[in-house]
Structure formats: C-alpha cells, structure tokens
Amino acid sequence: MARLTHSPGSDGPGLRTLVRAGVLLAVALVIVGIAFHYGFVAYTRLRPVKVSAAEHELEVDRPGRTVRHGASSLTRRGDLWTLRLEGPPADIGAAHGALAGRLFHQIDARVSDLVAAHRGGSIDAWAALTGLRWQFHEADKVLDDARRRELAALAAALPLAGPGALDAYHRLFLYQCFDELAIEYDALVVEGLAFASTPRRAPDGTTSNMVIGRSFTLEVGPGFSPDRVVSFYYPDGKYPFVSIGWAGLVGVVTGINARGLFVALNPARTDDPPEDGQPIALVLRTVLEEADTLDQAIELLRAASLRTGGAVLIADGPARKAAVLELSTRPKEERRPTRGDGDALLWATDHLTSEVFERDANNDRIRRYTGSGSRYDRLGELLGRAPVDVARAAAILRDRSGVGDTELGLGNRNALDHLQLAHAVIIDATAMVMWVNEGPSAVGRFRAYDLRHWLTRERERPAPPDDLPADRLLHGEEFADFEEAEEALEHARALYAEKRLDHARNAARVALALAPDLGPLHRLLGDIERERGEPEEALRHYRRYLELHPGQLRDQERVRGLIAELGG
C-alpha cells in the first residue's frame, strides 16, 4: 500500500509567512498607535496666539526688594509680594512672567509632584493625562483676544518645573481652572468664605462704612503654601483693580477695582457637569475691568458662559450695597442674587443655599460633610453679635471656635481659620482701604494698603492707616506645638510610605502629644494600626477622624469604608 509521507520541513515557508505577517501586523499597529497618539496630542493641544510684547531688562533696586520690568514692578514687603502690572495685554503677561517667574516655578513644581504622586504608575498617569487633554480640548477658544494674548505672553515668559507633558500655555490655562482640577486631585484643596456688612442709615442720617472680610484656601499638598501676591493691574482702557492671589493667577478670586466694586469667589461643587465656558475666575476679572456698579456686575455674571459654578459675593462700596450670586452651568435665567436686597449682613462659604440647589446631591454633601456648613453657621453667629468694623472683621477671620463657641483643636476644618489659609483680606470699600494678612494663615499681621493712592491715584503718596497687629497665638507655645506637630506628621507620612510602620507610629505619637485634635494625624494613625494588625486601635483613630471631619469628601468616604471592613 502506498504510504503518504510528511516532510518535517514542509510547513517551514507557511510558518515563516505567518510569523512575518504577525510581525508586520504588530509593527503596523504600533505605527497606527503612535500616529493616533500624536494626532490626539495635536488635536487636544491648546495653542497660544502669536504675541509681541515690549522687551525690557530687569532692573533691581539697591536693597534688592524691588524689581522693575518697564512700567511694571514686583516689591517684597515683609512676607507679602506687591506686583504692579501696566499696559496692553501682552505687556502685562510678559511682565508678570518676568517678575514673578520664581514664585510661579515653586507652585508648578509642587503641582507636578502632586500629580505624579496622585496618579502613580505610568499607565495611570497616561490615562489621566489623556482624559485631562480631552476634557479641556479647545477650552481656551471661549476667551476673548485680550485674555488669550496675556496668557500667551505670560506662558512664554514663565519657567516651568521641567518640560512636562503639557506645554507652558496649556498648563497655565489649566491653572486658571483650579476649582475644576480640585475635583480630580484630592490633595488640591480650594475653599473660601466671604462676608460683608452693609450698614443701614442711622436716625441722624449718618451711615457707617461697608466692611468686607474674606479668606481663601489653596492647598497644594501638605506643608506648602503659595507666596501671597497682591497684584495691582492697570490695563489699557479698563478700570484699574487689585487681585489678591498667587503667581500665575490671571483670573480673580478676591479683588476690588478703582470704582470700589469688590468680588470674591467661593468655588462650589454641584451635580452639573462642566460646560464649554470660561473659568469663573477669568469672568470675575472681566467684572472688575468693566463694571462700576453692583447691577452691572450682576448682569455681566448672569450673561457669562461658565465652565463651573460658585458663590460670588459682590459689594459696591460707594453705594453701600452687596449681593451673593450663586452661579452654575444651568440656564442663565436661574442666575439671580440669592441674598442682598435689604440684608444688612451677607456671607457665603462653599455650598449654595438657594432653592434651585435644594436637591443637588453634590452641593448637599459639601454642606454636610465638609467644613462649609459649620463655617457658614459660625459666620452667621459671629456677624449677628456686634457691629462689624475692621477690628471685628479681623477677629471673625481669625476665629478658631465652632458653632456655639465649641472649642476646636487647632487646624480643624470646621473653624473659620483652620490655619491653612492662602490669604485673608479686610476691605473698607467705602474709604477704599485694604488690609492683607502676611501669614501664616490669618494669624500674622494685616498690612494696610491705601487704595485711593494705588487705584484711583487721588493721592500722590499713600496714606494708609496703621497695620493690624498679629494674633497673640502667633508667638505662643500652642502655635509652636501645632507647627511642630505638622512637621512630625509629615515625617510619619514619609516613614509610612516606606512601610516602616513602627517608626511611623512613633513619629505620629509625638505629633499626637503636641496636637491631639489634628484630624489628618488620626487618619494616618488609623492606617498604621490597621496595617500593624491592631483593628481596635485603628477603629478608634478612624472614628476620631470622622468626629473632627477635617478632610475632603473622598477621604471621609474611604475612612467609612475602612471602618466597615474592620467591622466597626
């Protein structure tokens, strides 16, 4: 019988063909992937407009405290930086970058470290960056030409902390959306509070001045606070104004213009998704540049296209009127003042109070589970106790007690001053005098600025009243213990990250002895004890953390989940 034979080498060409085809397919997929990646990057990149700004050599005065760039300058006064920016948009942006570049570099480096720590591995980081690119693609197209020119000139002059995955202009635009980024990154904390006393006419016909108090929190991870920058803007063809913030901020979170119109932004979080609008801080800048009455400011805000929302306190010093406008990306007809008409006292924190947001789940969580609700109630208590003058406003901003005068430990997020404030400001909007705290938090001295000199130029020389002295806490043992406890907490965190649990526990116990009511410390001790196999001790610290509830919503939810895992 004939036998069919099979040669061992007969499949050789076919196998080689399959291997070759597989390799070619893999190469093709890699090429397509690379092409798609670069195409996606090109499509989602924010491109600056071409600008040409006046070139100037930096001039430094003999003491080294003032640096000039043409008509603009930067001066250090104690622990405050006073930035003066003058001219057309491109010149203002270029001067901002040239003068405040070092201060911005520190913030940029810190944010870069925060993002790297938050996202972990390269795959997570790549996915997060891809999502961020898509979320903000073409987001700058809604800005007017003047703002885009200023941002472009600023980006060209700013030194970044390393090349990074985003170019300077792209990254700088994202920094203007700090309230939106805080939703993505737990370690970025953005909070605010503001109040205004709108005096009523006395029987003899006299009326006292309008006094405003304001504090704002911008935490870029533990142990870091951006330098406080008081920026005076003199834009061509616009009202001069002052903005209190940090280097690289082009928008306004706290500011007043030459007409005595004040604005303050408290970022809010609602169920409404971000829209293709302007960052709200940039809209507030437009208000200061263009509005000279309360009604004009309200109309500008109601008509604006917004990315996100917030509670905005607006005050008209000369008219002695104020209002709180609660904004979101909902239909513009829902944007109307919630308080102000006939109210002698106004205040706002980080949640919205109008009926429109009664069933908003995110807004309700902010009110109940962060310090916003407690701080709102505490403001109402304090404002109702006595007339609000400048000294009273300082005492309110420095208040560290809870509702009903409950004693809180230093650093508690329910307190008006939780010792993490990025700035604290008092303004007599009728007399046009401003006091800015030089830190730390609201504990330090309040430096006085004569706004009639700085903004209206009614006086050739400034004639401000006296500075307000530092809080007695600043030089006491309690505050020194608190600062040492925070340093010990950071040391314990570093040891815990290295899985040196016993050493981390010892460092944390030192911090606990110094500051027994420091909320983040109880969270860390709970984590340490859980990993050491001590569930009862872990539960004790986790429960204490939630009693203090000083953290963000996500932190609280994680701790509740850990308590459930431990059977608590």
Coordinates of C-alpha atoms in Angstrom, one line a residue:
M1 CA 0.0 0.0 0.0
A2 CA 1.3 3.4 -0.8
R3 CA 2.2 5.5 2.3
L4 CA 1.8 9.2 2.4
T5 CA 4.9 10.8 3.9
H6 CA 5.1 14.1 5.6
S7 CA 8.3 16.1 5.4
P8 CA 9.2 17.9 8.6
G9 CA 10.3 20.9 6.7
S10 CA 7.2 21.2 4.6
D11 CA 5.5 23.7 6.9
G12 CA 8.5 25.9 7.1
P13 CA 7.5 28.5 4.5
G14 CA 3.9 28.7 5.8
L15 CA 5.0 29.2 9.4
R16 CA 7.5 31.8 8.4
T17 CA 4.8 33.6 6.4
L18 CA 2.5 33.6 9.5
V19 CA 5.3 34.9 11.7
R20 CA 6.2 37.5 9.2
A21 CA 2.6 38.6 8.9
G22 CA 2.2 38.8 12.6
V23 CA 5.3 40.9 12.9
L24 CA 4.1 43.2 10.2
L25 CA 0.7 43.5 11.8
A26 CA 2.3 44.3 15.2
V27 CA 4.5 47.0 13.6
A28 CA 1.5 48.4 11.7
L29 CA -0.5 48.6 15.0
V30 CA 2.4 50.3 16.7
I31 CA 2.7 52.8 13.9
V32 CA -1.1 53.4 13.9
G33 CA -1.0 53.8 17.7
I34 CA 1.9 56.3 17.5
A35 CA 0.2 58.2 14.8
F36 CA -3.1 58.2 16.7
H37 CA -1.3 59.4 19.9
Y38 CA 0.5 62.3 18.1
G39 CA -2.7 63.1 16.3
F40 CA -4.6 63.1 19.5
V41 CA -2.0 65.3 21.2
A42 CA -2.0 67.7 18.3
Y43 CA -5.8 67.8 18.3
T44 CA -6.2 68.4 22.0
R45 CA -3.3 70.8 22.4
L46 CA -4.1 74.4 23.4
R47 CA -2.2 76.7 21.1
P48 CA -1.2 80.2 22.1
V49 CA -1.8 83.1 19.8
K50 CA 1.3 84.8 18.4
V51 CA 2.1 87.9 20.5
S52 CA 4.8 90.5 20.6
A53 CA 5.5 92.2 23.9
A54 CA 7.8 95.1 24.7
E55 CA 11.2 93.9 25.8
H56 CA 12.8 95.2 28.9
E57 CA 15.9 94.5 31.0
L58 CA 15.1 93.7 34.6
E59 CA 16.2 96.5 37.0
V60 CA 16.8 95.7 40.7
D61 CA 17.0 98.4 43.3
R62 CA 19.9 98.7 45.7
P63 CA 18.2 96.9 48.7
G64 CA 17.1 94.1 46.3
R65 CA 13.4 94.4 47.4
T66 CA 12.0 95.8 44.1
V67 CA 12.5 94.5 40.6
R68 CA 11.2 96.5 37.6
H69 CA 10.3 95.4 34.1
G70 CA 9.4 98.6 32.2
A71 CA 6.4 100.2 33.9
S72 CA 5.7 97.1 35.9
S73 CA 7.4 96.0 39.1
L74 CA 7.5 93.5 42.0
T75 CA 8.2 94.5 45.6
R76 CA 8.6 92.4 48.7
R77 CA 7.1 94.0 51.8
G78 CA 7.6 91.7 54.7
D79 CA 6.0 88.4 53.7
L80 CA 3.8 89.9 51.0
W81 CA 4.7 90.4 47.4
T82 CA 3.2 93.5 45.6
L83 CA 3.0 93.1 41.9
R84 CA 2.3 96.1 39.7
L85 CA 1.3 95.3 36.1
E86 CA 0.6 98.0 33.5
G87 CA 0.0 98.3 29.7
P88 CA -1.7 96.2 27.0
P89 CA -2.4 92.5 27.5
A90 CA 0.8 91.2 26.0
D91 CA 3.0 93.6 28.1
I92 CA 1.1 92.7 31.3
G93 CA 1.6 89.0 30.6
A94 CA 5.3 89.3 29.8
A95 CA 5.9 91.4 32.9
H96 CA 4.0 89.0 35.1
G97 CA 6.1 86.1 33.9
A98 CA 9.4 88.0 34.0
L99 CA 8.8 89.4 37.5
A100 CA 7.0 86.5 39.3
G101 CA 8.6 83.6 37.5
R102 CA 10.4 82.2 40.5
L103 CA 7.3 82.3 42.6
F104 CA 5.3 80.5 39.9
H105 CA 8.1 77.9 39.5
Q106 CA 7.6 76.8 43.1
I107 CA 3.9 76.3 42.6
D108 CA 4.4 74.5 39.3
A109 CA 7.0 72.1 40.8
R110 CA 4.7 71.4 43.7
V111 CA 1.7 70.7 41.4
S112 CA 3.9 68.4 39.2
D113 CA 4.9 66.4 42.3
L114 CA 1.3 66.2 43.5
V115 CA 0.1 64.9 40.2
A116 CA 2.9 62.3 40.0
A117 CA 2.1 61.1 43.5
H118 CA -1.6 61.0 42.9
R119 CA -1.5 59.0 39.6
G120 CA 1.2 56.6 40.5
G121 CA 2.3 54.3 37.6
S122 CA 2.9 55.3 34.1
I123 CA -0.3 53.7 32.7
D124 CA -2.4 55.6 35.3
A125 CA -0.6 58.8 34.6
W126 CA -1.0 58.4 30.8
A127 CA -4.7 57.7 31.1
A128 CA -5.2 60.7 33.4
L129 CA -3.4 63.0 31.1
T130 CA -5.3 61.7 28.1
G131 CA -8.6 62.3 29.9
L132 CA -7.4 65.8 31.0
R133 CA -6.4 66.7 27.4
W134 CA -9.9 65.7 26.1
Q135 CA -11.7 67.4 29.0
F136 CA -10.1 70.7 28.2
H137 CA -9.5 70.5 24.4
E138 CA -10.3 73.8 22.7
A139 CA -11.3 75.2 26.1
D140 CA -9.4 78.4 25.6
K141 CA -11.4 79.3 22.4
V142 CA -14.1 80.9 24.5
L143 CA -11.7 83.5 25.9
D144 CA -11.5 87.0 24.3
D145 CA -8.5 88.1 22.3
A146 CA -7.1 90.2 25.1
R147 CA -7.1 87.4 27.6
R148 CA -5.5 84.9 25.2
R149 CA -2.8 87.4 24.3
E150 CA -2.0 87.9 28.0
L151 CA -1.9 84.2 28.7
A152 CA 0.3 83.6 25.7
A153 CA 2.8 86.3 26.7
L154 CA 2.8 85.0 30.3
A155 CA 3.4 81.4 29.2
A156 CA 6.3 82.5 27.0
A157 CA 8.0 84.2 30.0
L158 CA 7.3 81.6 32.7
P159 CA 9.9 79.0 33.6
L160 CA 8.2 75.6 34.1
A161 CA 9.4 73.0 36.5
G162 CA 10.8 70.6 33.9
P163 CA 9.4 70.1 30.3
G164 CA 6.4 68.0 31.3
A165 CA 3.8 66.5 29.1
L166 CA 1.9 69.8 28.6
D167 CA 3.5 72.9 27.2
A168 CA 3.5 76.2 29.2
Y169 CA 0.4 77.7 27.7
H170 CA -1.6 74.6 28.1
R171 CA -0.5 74.1 31.7
L172 CA -1.1 77.8 32.5
F173 CA -4.7 77.7 31.2
L174 CA -5.4 74.6 33.4
Y175 CA -4.1 76.5 36.4
Q176 CA -6.9 79.1 35.8
C177 CA -9.3 76.2 36.2
F178 CA -8.1 75.4 39.7
D179 CA -11.6 74.8 41.0
E180 CA -12.2 72.1 38.4
L181 CA -8.8 70.5 39.0
A182 CA -9.6 70.2 42.7
I183 CA -12.3 67.7 41.8
E184 CA -9.7 65.5 40.1
Y185 CA -6.9 65.7 42.7
D186 CA -7.7 65.1 46.3
A187 CA -4.6 66.9 47.6
L188 CA -5.6 70.1 45.9
V189 CA -8.0 71.8 48.3
V190 CA -9.9 75.0 47.3
E191 CA -12.2 76.7 49.8
G192 CA -13.4 80.2 50.5
L193 CA -15.6 82.4 52.8
A194 CA -16.6 86.0 52.5
F195 CA -18.9 88.4 54.4
A196 CA -20.0 92.0 54.0
S197 CA -21.6 94.4 56.4
T198 CA -23.9 96.8 54.5
P199 CA -24.8 99.5 57.1
R200 CA -28.2 101.0 57.5
R201 CA -28.8 104.7 57.8
A202 CA -28.8 105.9 61.4
P203 CA -31.6 108.1 62.7
D204 CA -29.4 111.2 62.5
G205 CA -28.9 110.5 58.8
T206 CA -25.3 109.2 59.0
T207 CA -24.2 105.9 57.5
S208 CA -21.1 103.9 58.5
N209 CA -18.7 102.3 56.0
M210 CA -19.1 99.0 54.3
V211 CA -16.6 96.5 55.7
I212 CA -15.8 93.2 53.9
G213 CA -13.9 90.2 55.3
R214 CA -12.5 87.4 53.1
S215 CA -10.4 84.3 53.3
F216 CA -9.4 81.8 50.7
T217 CA -7.7 78.4 50.9
L218 CA -5.5 76.9 48.2
E219 CA -3.7 73.8 49.5
V220 CA -1.3 72.2 47.0
G221 CA -0.5 69.2 49.2
P222 CA 0.6 69.2 52.8
G223 CA 3.3 71.5 54.1
F224 CA 3.2 74.0 51.2
S225 CA 1.5 77.4 50.9
P226 CA 2.0 79.6 47.8
D227 CA 3.5 83.0 48.3
R228 CA 0.9 85.7 48.8
V229 CA 0.8 88.1 45.9
V230 CA -1.1 91.4 45.8
S231 CA -1.4 92.3 42.1
F232 CA -2.3 95.8 41.0
Y233 CA -3.4 95.9 37.4
Y234 CA -3.5 99.0 35.2
P235 CA -4.9 97.6 31.9
D236 CA -5.1 100.0 28.9
G237 CA -8.7 101.2 28.5
K238 CA -10.0 99.3 31.6
Y239 CA -10.6 100.1 35.2
P240 CA -7.6 99.5 37.4
F241 CA -8.1 96.8 40.0
V242 CA -6.2 94.8 42.7
S243 CA -6.3 91.0 42.9
I244 CA -5.1 89.0 45.9
G245 CA -3.8 85.6 44.9
W246 CA -0.6 83.9 43.8
A247 CA 1.9 83.9 40.9
G248 CA 0.4 82.7 37.6
L249 CA -3.2 83.6 38.5
V250 CA -4.7 85.6 35.7
G251 CA -8.2 85.5 36.9
V252 CA -9.5 86.9 40.2
V253 CA -10.7 85.1 43.4
T254 CA -10.5 88.2 45.6
G255 CA -10.4 91.7 44.3
I256 CA -11.7 95.3 44.1
N257 CA -11.5 97.9 41.3
A258 CA -11.0 101.7 41.3
R259 CA -14.8 102.2 41.4
G260 CA -15.0 100.4 44.8
L261 CA -16.6 97.3 43.3
F262 CA -15.5 94.1 45.2
V263 CA -15.8 90.4 44.1
A264 CA -14.9 87.2 45.9
L265 CA -15.3 83.6 44.6
N266 CA -16.1 80.6 46.7
P267 CA -15.9 77.6 44.4
A268 CA -18.9 75.2 44.6
R269 CA -19.5 71.7 43.5
T270 CA -22.9 70.7 42.1
D271 CA -24.3 67.8 40.0
D272 CA -24.0 69.9 36.9
P273 CA -21.1 68.8 34.6
P274 CA -18.6 71.3 33.3
E275 CA -19.6 73.2 30.2
D276 CA -17.6 74.8 27.4
G277 CA -17.4 78.2 29.1
Q278 CA -14.9 80.5 30.7
P279 CA -13.2 79.7 34.0
I280 CA -15.2 81.6 36.6
A281 CA -12.1 83.4 37.9
L282 CA -11.5 84.9 34.5
V283 CA -15.1 86.1 34.3
L284 CA -14.6 87.9 37.7
R285 CA -11.6 89.7 36.2
T286 CA -13.8 91.0 33.4
V287 CA -16.2 92.2 36.0
L288 CA -13.5 94.3 37.7
E289 CA -12.2 95.7 34.5
E290 CA -15.6 96.7 33.1
A291 CA -18.3 97.2 35.8
D292 CA -18.7 100.2 38.1
T293 CA -21.9 99.3 39.9
L294 CA -23.4 96.3 41.6
D295 CA -26.1 95.9 38.9
Q296 CA -23.6 96.0 36.1
A297 CA -21.5 93.3 37.8
I298 CA -24.6 91.1 38.3
E299 CA -25.6 91.4 34.7
L300 CA -22.1 90.5 33.5
L301 CA -22.1 87.4 35.6
R302 CA -25.6 86.4 34.6
A303 CA -24.7 86.7 30.9
A304 CA -21.3 84.9 31.1
S305 CA -20.7 81.5 29.7
L306 CA -19.2 79.5 32.6
R307 CA -17.3 76.2 32.9
T308 CA -18.2 75.7 36.5
G309 CA -20.1 77.5 39.3
G310 CA -19.6 79.1 42.6
A311 CA -20.9 81.5 45.2
V312 CA -19.8 85.1 44.4
L313 CA -20.1 87.9 46.9
I314 CA -20.2 91.3 45.1
A315 CA -20.1 94.6 47.0
D316 CA -20.4 98.2 45.9
G317 CA -18.5 100.3 48.4
P318 CA -19.7 103.8 47.4
A319 CA -23.4 102.6 47.2
R320 CA -23.0 100.5 50.4
K321 CA -24.8 97.6 48.7
A322 CA -23.9 93.9 48.3
A323 CA -25.3 90.7 47.0
V324 CA -24.5 87.0 46.9
L325 CA -24.9 85.5 43.4
E326 CA -25.0 81.7 43.2
L327 CA -23.8 80.5 39.8
S328 CA -23.8 77.2 38.0
T329 CA -23.7 76.0 34.4
R330 CA -27.5 75.7 34.5
P331 CA -29.7 78.0 32.3
K332 CA -28.8 81.7 32.8
E333 CA -32.3 82.6 34.0
E334 CA -31.6 80.7 37.2
R335 CA -28.7 83.0 38.0
R336 CA -30.1 85.6 40.3
P337 CA -29.0 87.1 43.6
T338 CA -30.0 84.9 46.5
R339 CA -29.3 87.4 49.2
G340 CA -28.6 91.1 49.2
D341 CA -31.7 93.2 48.8
G342 CA -32.3 94.8 52.2
D343 CA -29.9 92.5 54.0
A344 CA -27.5 94.3 56.4
L345 CA -25.2 91.3 56.7
L346 CA -24.2 88.9 53.9
W347 CA -22.0 85.8 54.0
A348 CA -21.1 82.8 51.9
T349 CA -19.0 79.7 52.1
D350 CA -18.6 76.7 49.7
H351 CA -22.2 75.4 49.4
L352 CA -25.1 77.1 47.6
T353 CA -28.2 77.9 49.6
S354 CA -30.9 78.9 47.1
E355 CA -34.0 76.7 46.4
V356 CA -32.5 75.8 43.0
F357 CA -29.9 73.6 44.6
E358 CA -32.0 72.1 47.4
R359 CA -32.0 68.6 45.7
D360 CA -28.5 68.8 44.4
A361 CA -26.6 65.8 45.8
N362 CA -23.1 67.2 45.5
N363 CA -24.0 70.5 47.0
D364 CA -25.7 68.8 49.9
R365 CA -22.6 66.6 50.6
I366 CA -20.4 69.7 50.6
R367 CA -22.7 71.4 53.1
R368 CA -23.0 68.4 55.4
Y369 CA -19.7 66.5 55.2
T370 CA -17.1 69.3 54.8
G371 CA -16.5 72.3 56.9
S372 CA -18.6 74.5 54.7
G373 CA -21.9 74.1 56.6
S374 CA -20.2 74.6 60.0
R375 CA -18.3 77.7 58.8
Y376 CA -21.5 79.1 57.3
D377 CA -23.4 78.7 60.6
R378 CA -20.5 80.1 62.6
L379 CA -20.3 83.2 60.4
G380 CA -24.0 83.8 61.0
E381 CA -23.4 83.6 64.7
L382 CA -20.5 86.0 64.8
L383 CA -21.8 88.5 62.4
G384 CA -25.0 88.9 64.4
R385 CA -23.3 89.6 67.7
A386 CA -21.9 93.1 67.2
P387 CA -21.5 95.7 64.5
V388 CA -18.7 94.8 62.0
D389 CA -15.8 97.3 61.9
V390 CA -12.3 96.5 60.7
A391 CA -11.1 95.1 64.1
R392 CA -14.3 93.0 64.4
A393 CA -13.7 91.6 60.8
A394 CA -10.2 90.6 61.8
A395 CA -11.4 88.8 64.8
I396 CA -14.0 86.9 62.7
L397 CA -11.4 85.8 60.1
R398 CA -9.2 84.6 63.0
D399 CA -12.0 82.7 64.8
R400 CA -11.0 79.1 65.6
S401 CA -14.1 78.0 67.6
G402 CA -17.0 76.0 66.4
V403 CA -20.8 76.7 66.3
G404 CA -22.0 77.7 69.8
D405 CA -18.4 78.6 70.8
T406 CA -17.5 75.0 70.8
E407 CA -13.7 74.5 71.4
L408 CA -12.0 73.1 68.4
G409 CA -8.4 71.9 68.1
L410 CA -6.0 74.0 66.0
G411 CA -6.2 73.1 62.4
N412 CA -9.8 71.9 62.5
R413 CA -11.5 72.3 59.1
N414 CA -14.8 73.4 60.8
A415 CA -13.1 76.6 62.0
L416 CA -13.1 79.9 60.1
D417 CA -9.3 79.9 60.5
H418 CA -8.1 76.4 60.2
L419 CA -4.5 77.6 59.9
Q420 CA -4.2 76.7 56.2
L421 CA -5.5 79.9 54.6
A422 CA -3.8 81.1 51.4
H423 CA -4.9 84.7 52.1
A424 CA -7.1 86.7 54.4
V425 CA -8.2 90.2 53.4
I426 CA -10.2 93.0 55.0
I427 CA -11.5 95.9 53.0
D428 CA -13.3 99.2 53.9
A429 CA -14.9 99.5 50.5
T430 CA -16.2 103.0 51.3
A431 CA -13.0 104.5 52.5
M432 CA -11.0 102.4 49.9
V433 CA -8.5 100.9 52.4
M434 CA -7.4 97.3 52.3
W435 CA -5.6 95.1 54.8
V436 CA -3.9 91.9 53.6
N437 CA -2.6 89.3 56.1
E438 CA 1.0 88.4 55.6
G439 CA 0.6 84.9 57.1
P440 CA 0.8 82.3 58.3
S441 CA -3.0 81.8 57.7
A442 CA -4.8 84.8 59.2
V443 CA -2.6 84.8 62.3
G444 CA 0.0 87.2 61.1
R445 CA 0.0 91.0 60.7
F446 CA -2.6 92.6 58.4
R447 CA -0.7 95.0 56.1
A448 CA -2.6 98.2 55.1
Y449 CA -2.9 99.5 51.5
D450 CA -4.3 102.9 50.6
L451 CA -6.4 102.1 47.6
R452 CA -7.2 105.7 46.8
H453 CA -3.4 106.0 46.1
W454 CA -2.9 102.6 44.4
L455 CA -6.1 102.6 42.2
T456 CA -7.6 106.0 41.9
R457 CA -4.4 108.0 42.2
E458 CA -6.2 110.7 44.2
R459 CA -3.1 110.9 46.4
E460 CA 0.4 111.3 45.3
R461 CA 1.6 109.5 48.3
P462 CA -0.1 106.6 50.1
A463 CA -1.7 107.4 53.4
P464 CA -2.9 104.1 54.8
P465 CA -4.0 103.7 58.4
D466 CA -1.9 101.5 60.7
D467 CA -1.4 97.8 60.1
L468 CA -3.4 95.4 62.3
P469 CA -1.1 93.5 64.7
A470 CA -0.6 89.8 64.6
D471 CA -2.8 87.5 66.6
R472 CA -1.4 86.6 70.1
L473 CA -1.5 83.0 69.0
L474 CA 1.5 83.5 66.6
H475 CA 4.1 83.8 69.4
G476 CA 2.6 81.3 71.8
E477 CA 3.6 77.8 72.7
E478 CA 0.3 76.4 71.4
F479 CA 1.1 77.5 67.9
A480 CA 4.7 76.4 68.1
D481 CA 3.4 72.9 69.2
F482 CA 1.0 72.9 66.3
E483 CA 3.7 73.7 63.8
E484 CA 6.0 71.0 65.3
A485 CA 3.1 68.5 65.2
E486 CA 2.6 69.1 61.5
E487 CA 6.3 68.6 60.8
A488 CA 6.2 65.3 62.8
L489 CA 3.1 64.3 60.8
E490 CA 4.9 64.8 57.6
H491 CA 7.8 62.7 58.9
A492 CA 5.4 60.0 59.9
R493 CA 3.8 60.0 56.5
A494 CA 7.2 59.6 54.8
L495 CA 8.0 56.6 57.1
Y496 CA 4.6 55.1 56.5
A497 CA 5.2 55.3 52.7
E498 CA 8.4 53.3 53.2
K499 CA 6.4 50.7 55.2
R500 CA 8.4 51.4 58.3
L501 CA 5.3 51.0 60.5
D502 CA 6.8 51.1 63.9
H503 CA 8.9 54.1 63.2
A504 CA 5.9 55.9 61.6
R505 CA 3.8 55.1 64.6
N506 CA 6.4 56.6 67.0
A507 CA 6.7 59.8 64.9
A508 CA 2.9 60.1 64.8
R509 CA 2.6 59.6 68.5
V510 CA 4.9 62.5 69.1
A511 CA 2.6 64.6 66.8
L512 CA -0.4 63.4 68.7
A513 CA 1.0 64.6 72.1
L514 CA 1.6 68.0 70.6
A515 CA -1.8 68.4 68.8
P516 CA -4.3 65.7 69.9
D517 CA -7.1 67.1 67.7
L518 CA -5.2 67.2 64.4
G519 CA -7.6 65.3 62.1
P520 CA -5.1 64.1 59.4
L521 CA -3.0 62.6 62.2
H522 CA -5.8 60.4 63.4
R523 CA -6.3 59.2 59.8
L524 CA -2.7 58.3 59.5
L525 CA -2.6 56.5 62.8
G526 CA -5.7 54.5 61.8
D527 CA -3.9 53.4 58.6
I528 CA -0.7 52.5 60.6
E529 CA -2.6 50.5 63.3
R530 CA -4.7 48.7 60.6
E531 CA -1.5 47.5 58.8
R532 CA 0.1 46.6 62.1
G533 CA -2.9 44.3 62.8
E534 CA -4.4 46.4 65.6
P535 CA -8.1 46.8 64.4
E536 CA -9.4 48.2 67.7
E537 CA -6.8 51.0 67.7
A538 CA -7.4 51.6 64.0
L539 CA -11.1 52.0 64.6
R540 CA -10.5 54.4 67.5
H541 CA -8.5 56.7 65.3
Y542 CA -10.7 56.4 62.3
R543 CA -13.8 57.3 64.4
R544 CA -12.0 60.3 65.9
Y545 CA -11.0 61.4 62.4
L546 CA -14.7 61.4 61.4
E547 CA -15.7 63.3 64.5
L548 CA -13.3 66.0 63.6
H549 CA -14.1 65.6 59.8
P550 CA -11.4 67.9 58.6
G551 CA -10.8 66.2 55.3
Q552 CA -12.3 66.2 51.9
L553 CA -15.3 64.1 50.9
R554 CA -13.3 61.3 49.3
D555 CA -11.1 61.0 52.4
Q556 CA -14.2 60.6 54.6
E557 CA -15.8 58.1 52.3
R558 CA -12.6 56.0 52.3
V559 CA -12.4 56.1 56.1
R560 CA -16.0 55.0 56.4
G561 CA -15.2 52.1 54.0
L562 CA -12.2 51.1 56.2
I563 CA -14.4 51.2 59.3
A564 CA -16.9 48.9 57.6
E565 CA -14.1 46.5 56.6
L566 CA -12.9 46.3 60.2
G567 CA -16.4 45.5 61.4
G568 CA -16.9 48.9 63.1

